[in-house]
Tab-separated table of C-alpha atoms in Angstrom:
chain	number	residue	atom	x	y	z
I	1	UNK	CA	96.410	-202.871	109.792
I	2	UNK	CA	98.364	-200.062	112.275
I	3	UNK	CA	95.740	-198.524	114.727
I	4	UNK	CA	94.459	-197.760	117.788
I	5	UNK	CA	91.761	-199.891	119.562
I	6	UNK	CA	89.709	-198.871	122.368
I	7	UNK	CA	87.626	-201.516	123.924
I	8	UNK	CA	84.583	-202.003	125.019
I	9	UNK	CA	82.770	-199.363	122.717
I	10	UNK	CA	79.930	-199.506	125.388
I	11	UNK	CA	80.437	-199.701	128.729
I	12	UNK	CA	77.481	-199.510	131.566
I	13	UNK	CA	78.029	-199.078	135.523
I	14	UNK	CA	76.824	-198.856	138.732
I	15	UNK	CA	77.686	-196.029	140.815
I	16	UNK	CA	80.590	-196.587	142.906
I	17	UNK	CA	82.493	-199.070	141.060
I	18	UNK	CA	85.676	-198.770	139.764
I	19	UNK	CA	85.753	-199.627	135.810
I	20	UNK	CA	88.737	-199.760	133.229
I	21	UNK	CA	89.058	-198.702	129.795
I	22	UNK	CA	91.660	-200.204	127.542
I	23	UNK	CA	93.630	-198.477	124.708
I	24	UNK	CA	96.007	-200.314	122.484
I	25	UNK	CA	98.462	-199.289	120.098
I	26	UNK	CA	100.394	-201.003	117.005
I	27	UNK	CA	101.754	-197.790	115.708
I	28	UNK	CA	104.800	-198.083	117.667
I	29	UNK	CA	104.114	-194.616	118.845
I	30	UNK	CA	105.857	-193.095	122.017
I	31	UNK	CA	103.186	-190.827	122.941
I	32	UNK	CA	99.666	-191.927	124.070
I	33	UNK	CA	96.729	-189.979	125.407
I	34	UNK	CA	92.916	-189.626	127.143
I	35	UNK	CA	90.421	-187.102	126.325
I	36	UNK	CA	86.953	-186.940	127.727
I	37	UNK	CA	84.494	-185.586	125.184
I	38	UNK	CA	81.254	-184.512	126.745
I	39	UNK	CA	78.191	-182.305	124.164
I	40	UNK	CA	79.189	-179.098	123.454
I	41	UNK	CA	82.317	-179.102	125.362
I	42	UNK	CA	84.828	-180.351	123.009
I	43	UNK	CA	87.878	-182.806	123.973
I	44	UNK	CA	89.551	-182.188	127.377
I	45	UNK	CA	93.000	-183.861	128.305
I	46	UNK	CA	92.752	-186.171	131.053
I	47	UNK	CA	95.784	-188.138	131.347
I	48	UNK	CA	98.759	-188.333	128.485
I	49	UNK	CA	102.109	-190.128	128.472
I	50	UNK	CA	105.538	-189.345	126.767
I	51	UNK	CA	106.949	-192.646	127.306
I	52	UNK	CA	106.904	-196.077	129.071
I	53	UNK	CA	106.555	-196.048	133.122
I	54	UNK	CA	105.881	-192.125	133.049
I	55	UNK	CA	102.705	-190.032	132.592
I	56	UNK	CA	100.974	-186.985	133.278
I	57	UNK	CA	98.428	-185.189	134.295
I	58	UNK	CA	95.807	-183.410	132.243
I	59	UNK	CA	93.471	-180.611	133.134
I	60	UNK	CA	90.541	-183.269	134.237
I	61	UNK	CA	92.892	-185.469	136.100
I	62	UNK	CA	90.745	-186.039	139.175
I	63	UNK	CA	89.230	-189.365	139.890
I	64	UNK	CA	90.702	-191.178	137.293
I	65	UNK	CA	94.069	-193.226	137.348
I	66	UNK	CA	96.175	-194.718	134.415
I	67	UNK	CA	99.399	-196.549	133.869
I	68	UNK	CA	101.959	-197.399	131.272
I	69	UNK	CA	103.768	-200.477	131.462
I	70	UNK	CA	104.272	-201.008	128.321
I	71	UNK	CA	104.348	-199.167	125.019
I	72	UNK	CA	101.782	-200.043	123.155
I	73	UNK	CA	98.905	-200.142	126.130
I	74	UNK	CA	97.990	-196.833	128.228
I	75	UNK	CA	94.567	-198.424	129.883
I	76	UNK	CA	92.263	-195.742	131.971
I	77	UNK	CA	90.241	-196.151	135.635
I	78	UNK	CA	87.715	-194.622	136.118
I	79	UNK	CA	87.102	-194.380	139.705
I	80	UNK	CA	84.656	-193.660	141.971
I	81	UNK	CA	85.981	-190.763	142.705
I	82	UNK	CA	85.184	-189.384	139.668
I	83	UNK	CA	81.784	-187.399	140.613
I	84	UNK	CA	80.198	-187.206	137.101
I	85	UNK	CA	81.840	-190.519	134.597
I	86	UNK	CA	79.018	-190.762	131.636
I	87	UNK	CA	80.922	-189.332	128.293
I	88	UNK	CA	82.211	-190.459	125.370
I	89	UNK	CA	85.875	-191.345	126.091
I	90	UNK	CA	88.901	-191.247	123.143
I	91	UNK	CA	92.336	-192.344	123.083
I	92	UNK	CA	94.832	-191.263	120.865
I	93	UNK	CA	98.357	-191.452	119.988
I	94	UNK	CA	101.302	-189.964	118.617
I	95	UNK	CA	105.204	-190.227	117.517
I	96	UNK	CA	106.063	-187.959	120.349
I	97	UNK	CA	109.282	-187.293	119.248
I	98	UNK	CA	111.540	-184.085	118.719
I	99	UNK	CA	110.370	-181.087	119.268
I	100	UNK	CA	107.898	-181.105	116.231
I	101	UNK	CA	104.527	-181.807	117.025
I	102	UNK	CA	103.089	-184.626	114.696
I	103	UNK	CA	99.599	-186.028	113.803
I	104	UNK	CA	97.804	-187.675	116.900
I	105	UNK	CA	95.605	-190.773	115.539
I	106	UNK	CA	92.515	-191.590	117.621
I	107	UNK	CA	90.212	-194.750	118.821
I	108	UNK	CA	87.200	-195.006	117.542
I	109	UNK	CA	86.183	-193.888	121.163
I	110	UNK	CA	84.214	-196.010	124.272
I	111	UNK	CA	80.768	-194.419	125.648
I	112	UNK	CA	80.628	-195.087	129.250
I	113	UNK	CA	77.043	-194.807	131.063
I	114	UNK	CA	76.799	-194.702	135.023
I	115	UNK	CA	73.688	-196.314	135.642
L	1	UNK	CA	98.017	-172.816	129.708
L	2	UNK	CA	96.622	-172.793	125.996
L	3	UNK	CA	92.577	-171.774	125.508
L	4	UNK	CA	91.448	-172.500	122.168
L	5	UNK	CA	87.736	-170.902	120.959
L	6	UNK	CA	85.800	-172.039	118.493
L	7	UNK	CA	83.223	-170.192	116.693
L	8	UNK	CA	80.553	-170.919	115.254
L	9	UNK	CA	79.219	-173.737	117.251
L	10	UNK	CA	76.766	-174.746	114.390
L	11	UNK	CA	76.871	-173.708	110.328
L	12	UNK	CA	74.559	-174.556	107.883
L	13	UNK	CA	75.199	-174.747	104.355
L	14	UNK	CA	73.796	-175.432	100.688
L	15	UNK	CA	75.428	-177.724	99.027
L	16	UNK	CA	78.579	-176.040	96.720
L	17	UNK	CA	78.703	-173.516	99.159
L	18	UNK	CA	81.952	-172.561	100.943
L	19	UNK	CA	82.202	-172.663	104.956
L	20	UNK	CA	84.996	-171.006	107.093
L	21	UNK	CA	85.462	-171.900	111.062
L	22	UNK	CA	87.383	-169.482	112.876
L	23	UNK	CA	89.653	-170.309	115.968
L	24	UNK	CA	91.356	-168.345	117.873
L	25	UNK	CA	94.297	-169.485	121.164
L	26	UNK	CA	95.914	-167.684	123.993
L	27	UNK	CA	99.367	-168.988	123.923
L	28	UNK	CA	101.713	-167.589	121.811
L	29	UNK	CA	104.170	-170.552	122.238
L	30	UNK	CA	101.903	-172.804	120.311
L	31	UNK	CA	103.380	-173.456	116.891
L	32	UNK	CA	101.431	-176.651	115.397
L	33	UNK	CA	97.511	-175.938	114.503
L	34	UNK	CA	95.478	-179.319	113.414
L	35	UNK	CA	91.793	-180.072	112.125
L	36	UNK	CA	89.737	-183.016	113.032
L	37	UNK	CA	86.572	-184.411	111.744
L	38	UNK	CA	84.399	-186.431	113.353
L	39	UNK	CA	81.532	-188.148	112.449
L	40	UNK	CA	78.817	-189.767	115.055
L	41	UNK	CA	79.950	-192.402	117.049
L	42	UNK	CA	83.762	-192.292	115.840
L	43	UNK	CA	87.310	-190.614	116.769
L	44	UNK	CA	88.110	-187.911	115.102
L	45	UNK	CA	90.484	-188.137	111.687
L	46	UNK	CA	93.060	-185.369	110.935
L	47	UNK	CA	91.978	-183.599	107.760
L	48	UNK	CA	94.658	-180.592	107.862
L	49	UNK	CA	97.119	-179.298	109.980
L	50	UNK	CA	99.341	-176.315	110.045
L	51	UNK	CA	102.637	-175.255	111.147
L	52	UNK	CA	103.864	-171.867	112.745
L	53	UNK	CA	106.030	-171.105	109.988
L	54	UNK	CA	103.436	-171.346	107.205
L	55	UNK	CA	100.730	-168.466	106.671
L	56	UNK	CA	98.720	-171.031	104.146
L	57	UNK	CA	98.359	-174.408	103.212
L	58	UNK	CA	95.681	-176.489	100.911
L	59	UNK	CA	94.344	-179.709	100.596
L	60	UNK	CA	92.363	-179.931	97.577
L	61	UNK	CA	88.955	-178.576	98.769
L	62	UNK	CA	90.207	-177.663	102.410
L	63	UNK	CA	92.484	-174.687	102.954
L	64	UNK	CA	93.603	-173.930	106.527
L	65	UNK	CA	95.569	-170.097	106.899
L	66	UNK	CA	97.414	-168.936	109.873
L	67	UNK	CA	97.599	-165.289	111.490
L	68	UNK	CA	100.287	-165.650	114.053
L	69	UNK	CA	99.854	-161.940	115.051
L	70	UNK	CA	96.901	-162.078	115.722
L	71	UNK	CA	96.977	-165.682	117.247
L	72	UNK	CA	93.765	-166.997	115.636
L	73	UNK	CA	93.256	-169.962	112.051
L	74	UNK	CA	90.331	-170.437	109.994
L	75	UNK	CA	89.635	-173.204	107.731
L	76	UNK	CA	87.622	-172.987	104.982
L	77	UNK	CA	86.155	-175.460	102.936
L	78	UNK	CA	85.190	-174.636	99.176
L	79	UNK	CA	82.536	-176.376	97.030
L	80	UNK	CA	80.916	-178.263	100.271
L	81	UNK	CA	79.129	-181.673	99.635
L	82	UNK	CA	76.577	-183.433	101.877
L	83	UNK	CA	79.782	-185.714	103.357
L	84	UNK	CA	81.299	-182.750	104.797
L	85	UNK	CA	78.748	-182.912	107.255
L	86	UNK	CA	80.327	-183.587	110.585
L	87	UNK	CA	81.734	-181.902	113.840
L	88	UNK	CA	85.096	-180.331	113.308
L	89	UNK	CA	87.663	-179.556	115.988
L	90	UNK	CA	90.538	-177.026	115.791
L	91	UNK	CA	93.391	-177.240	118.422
L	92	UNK	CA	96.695	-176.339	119.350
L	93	UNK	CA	99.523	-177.507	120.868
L	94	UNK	CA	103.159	-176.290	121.672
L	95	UNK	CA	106.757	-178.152	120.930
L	96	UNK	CA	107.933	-178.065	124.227
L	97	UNK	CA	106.996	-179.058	127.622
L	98	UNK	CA	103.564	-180.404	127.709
L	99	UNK	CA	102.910	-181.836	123.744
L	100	UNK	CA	99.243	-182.640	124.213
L	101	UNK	CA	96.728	-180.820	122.000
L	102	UNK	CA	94.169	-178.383	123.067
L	103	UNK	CA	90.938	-178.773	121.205
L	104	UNK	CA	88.039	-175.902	120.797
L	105	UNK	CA	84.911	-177.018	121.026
L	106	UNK	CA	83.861	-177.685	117.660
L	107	UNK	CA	81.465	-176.681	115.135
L	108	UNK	CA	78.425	-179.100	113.399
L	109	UNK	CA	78.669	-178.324	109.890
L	110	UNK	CA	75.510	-179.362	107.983
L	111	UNK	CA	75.120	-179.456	104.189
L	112	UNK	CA	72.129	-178.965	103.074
L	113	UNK	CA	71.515	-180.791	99.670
């Protein structure tokens, strides 16, 4: 079956480590994409990429890093940077194509808990 | 850049009633409108979506409309059941430039049986 899969679906950790969050793709979709989802605050665009070897930035950008090496993987780091990390964290993709824009699908989401 | 709102933030329904979420955005570039549901624990599933040169479009029970003027969309959902019960997210997006959606910040719809 064509999907998106985030894994883990729980993740725990300790202040001050670095942890990464994987997000794969069979849809052969260009476009990929993070949102942080936090209560009451809706989704908000952290990192999202067009196409292979190029990204951008989002409006939460800081203290997290991504990369995308190849199409169908666009895996997120959270860093320790990143002052407040415990949400609910969704990736989703999309054709990306033309000018149109078309459906994005999404993970069924990892919950990540600084403890 | 875009600003979607959301309003309400929580509805509450009997069962057979209809529901309408409003959302409203800033930018009047945007041109593609979707809807997401999303029940606990899971990503959220497009139910509708709209385009900038339609005023209306249906799905069965769901119906999202369009005011370009007055940059805000509403969907409405007719003859609710308790499985409508869920957060829903408007958002917007533009077809140029940066093509990443903007989401509002949802609404918990409850049905009351």
């Amino acid at each position: 079956d064509g999907g998106i899969t985030q894994s883990p679906k729980y993740l725990f950790r300790k202040e001050g480590q670095n942890v990464t969050l994987s997000c794969e793709q069979n849809l052969n979709h260009d476009a990929m994409y993070w949102y942080r989802q936090d209560p009451g605050q809706g989704l908000r665009l952290i990192y999202y990429s067009q196409i292979v070897n190029d990204f951008q930035k989002g409006d939460i950008a800081e203290g997290y890093s991504v990369s995308r090496e190849k199409k169908e993987s666009f895996p997120l780091t959270v860093t320790s940077a990143q002052k407040n990390p415990t949400a609910f964290y969704l990736c989703a993709s999309s054709i990306g194509t033309g000018t149109m824009n078309t459906e994005a699908f999404f993970g069924q989401g990892t919950r990540l808990t600084v403890v | 850049g875009e600003n979607v709102e959301q309003h309400p933030s929580t509805l509450s329904v009997q069962e057979g009633d209809s529901a309408v979420i409003k959302c409203t955005y800033s930018d009047s570039a945007s041109n593609y409108f979707p809807w997401y549901k999303q029940e606990l624990g899971k990503g959220p599933q497009l139910i509708i979506d709209i385009r900038s040169n339609v005023g209306e479009k249906k799905d069965q029970r769901i119906a999202v409309t369009l005011n370009k003027t007055a940059k805000h969309f509403s969907l409405h959902i007719t003859e609710t059941q308790p499985e409508d019960s869920a957060v829903y997210f408007c958002a917007a997006s533009i077809g140029t430039g940066r093509r990443a959606l903007t989401f509002g910040s949802g609404t918990r719809l409850q049905v009351q049986p």
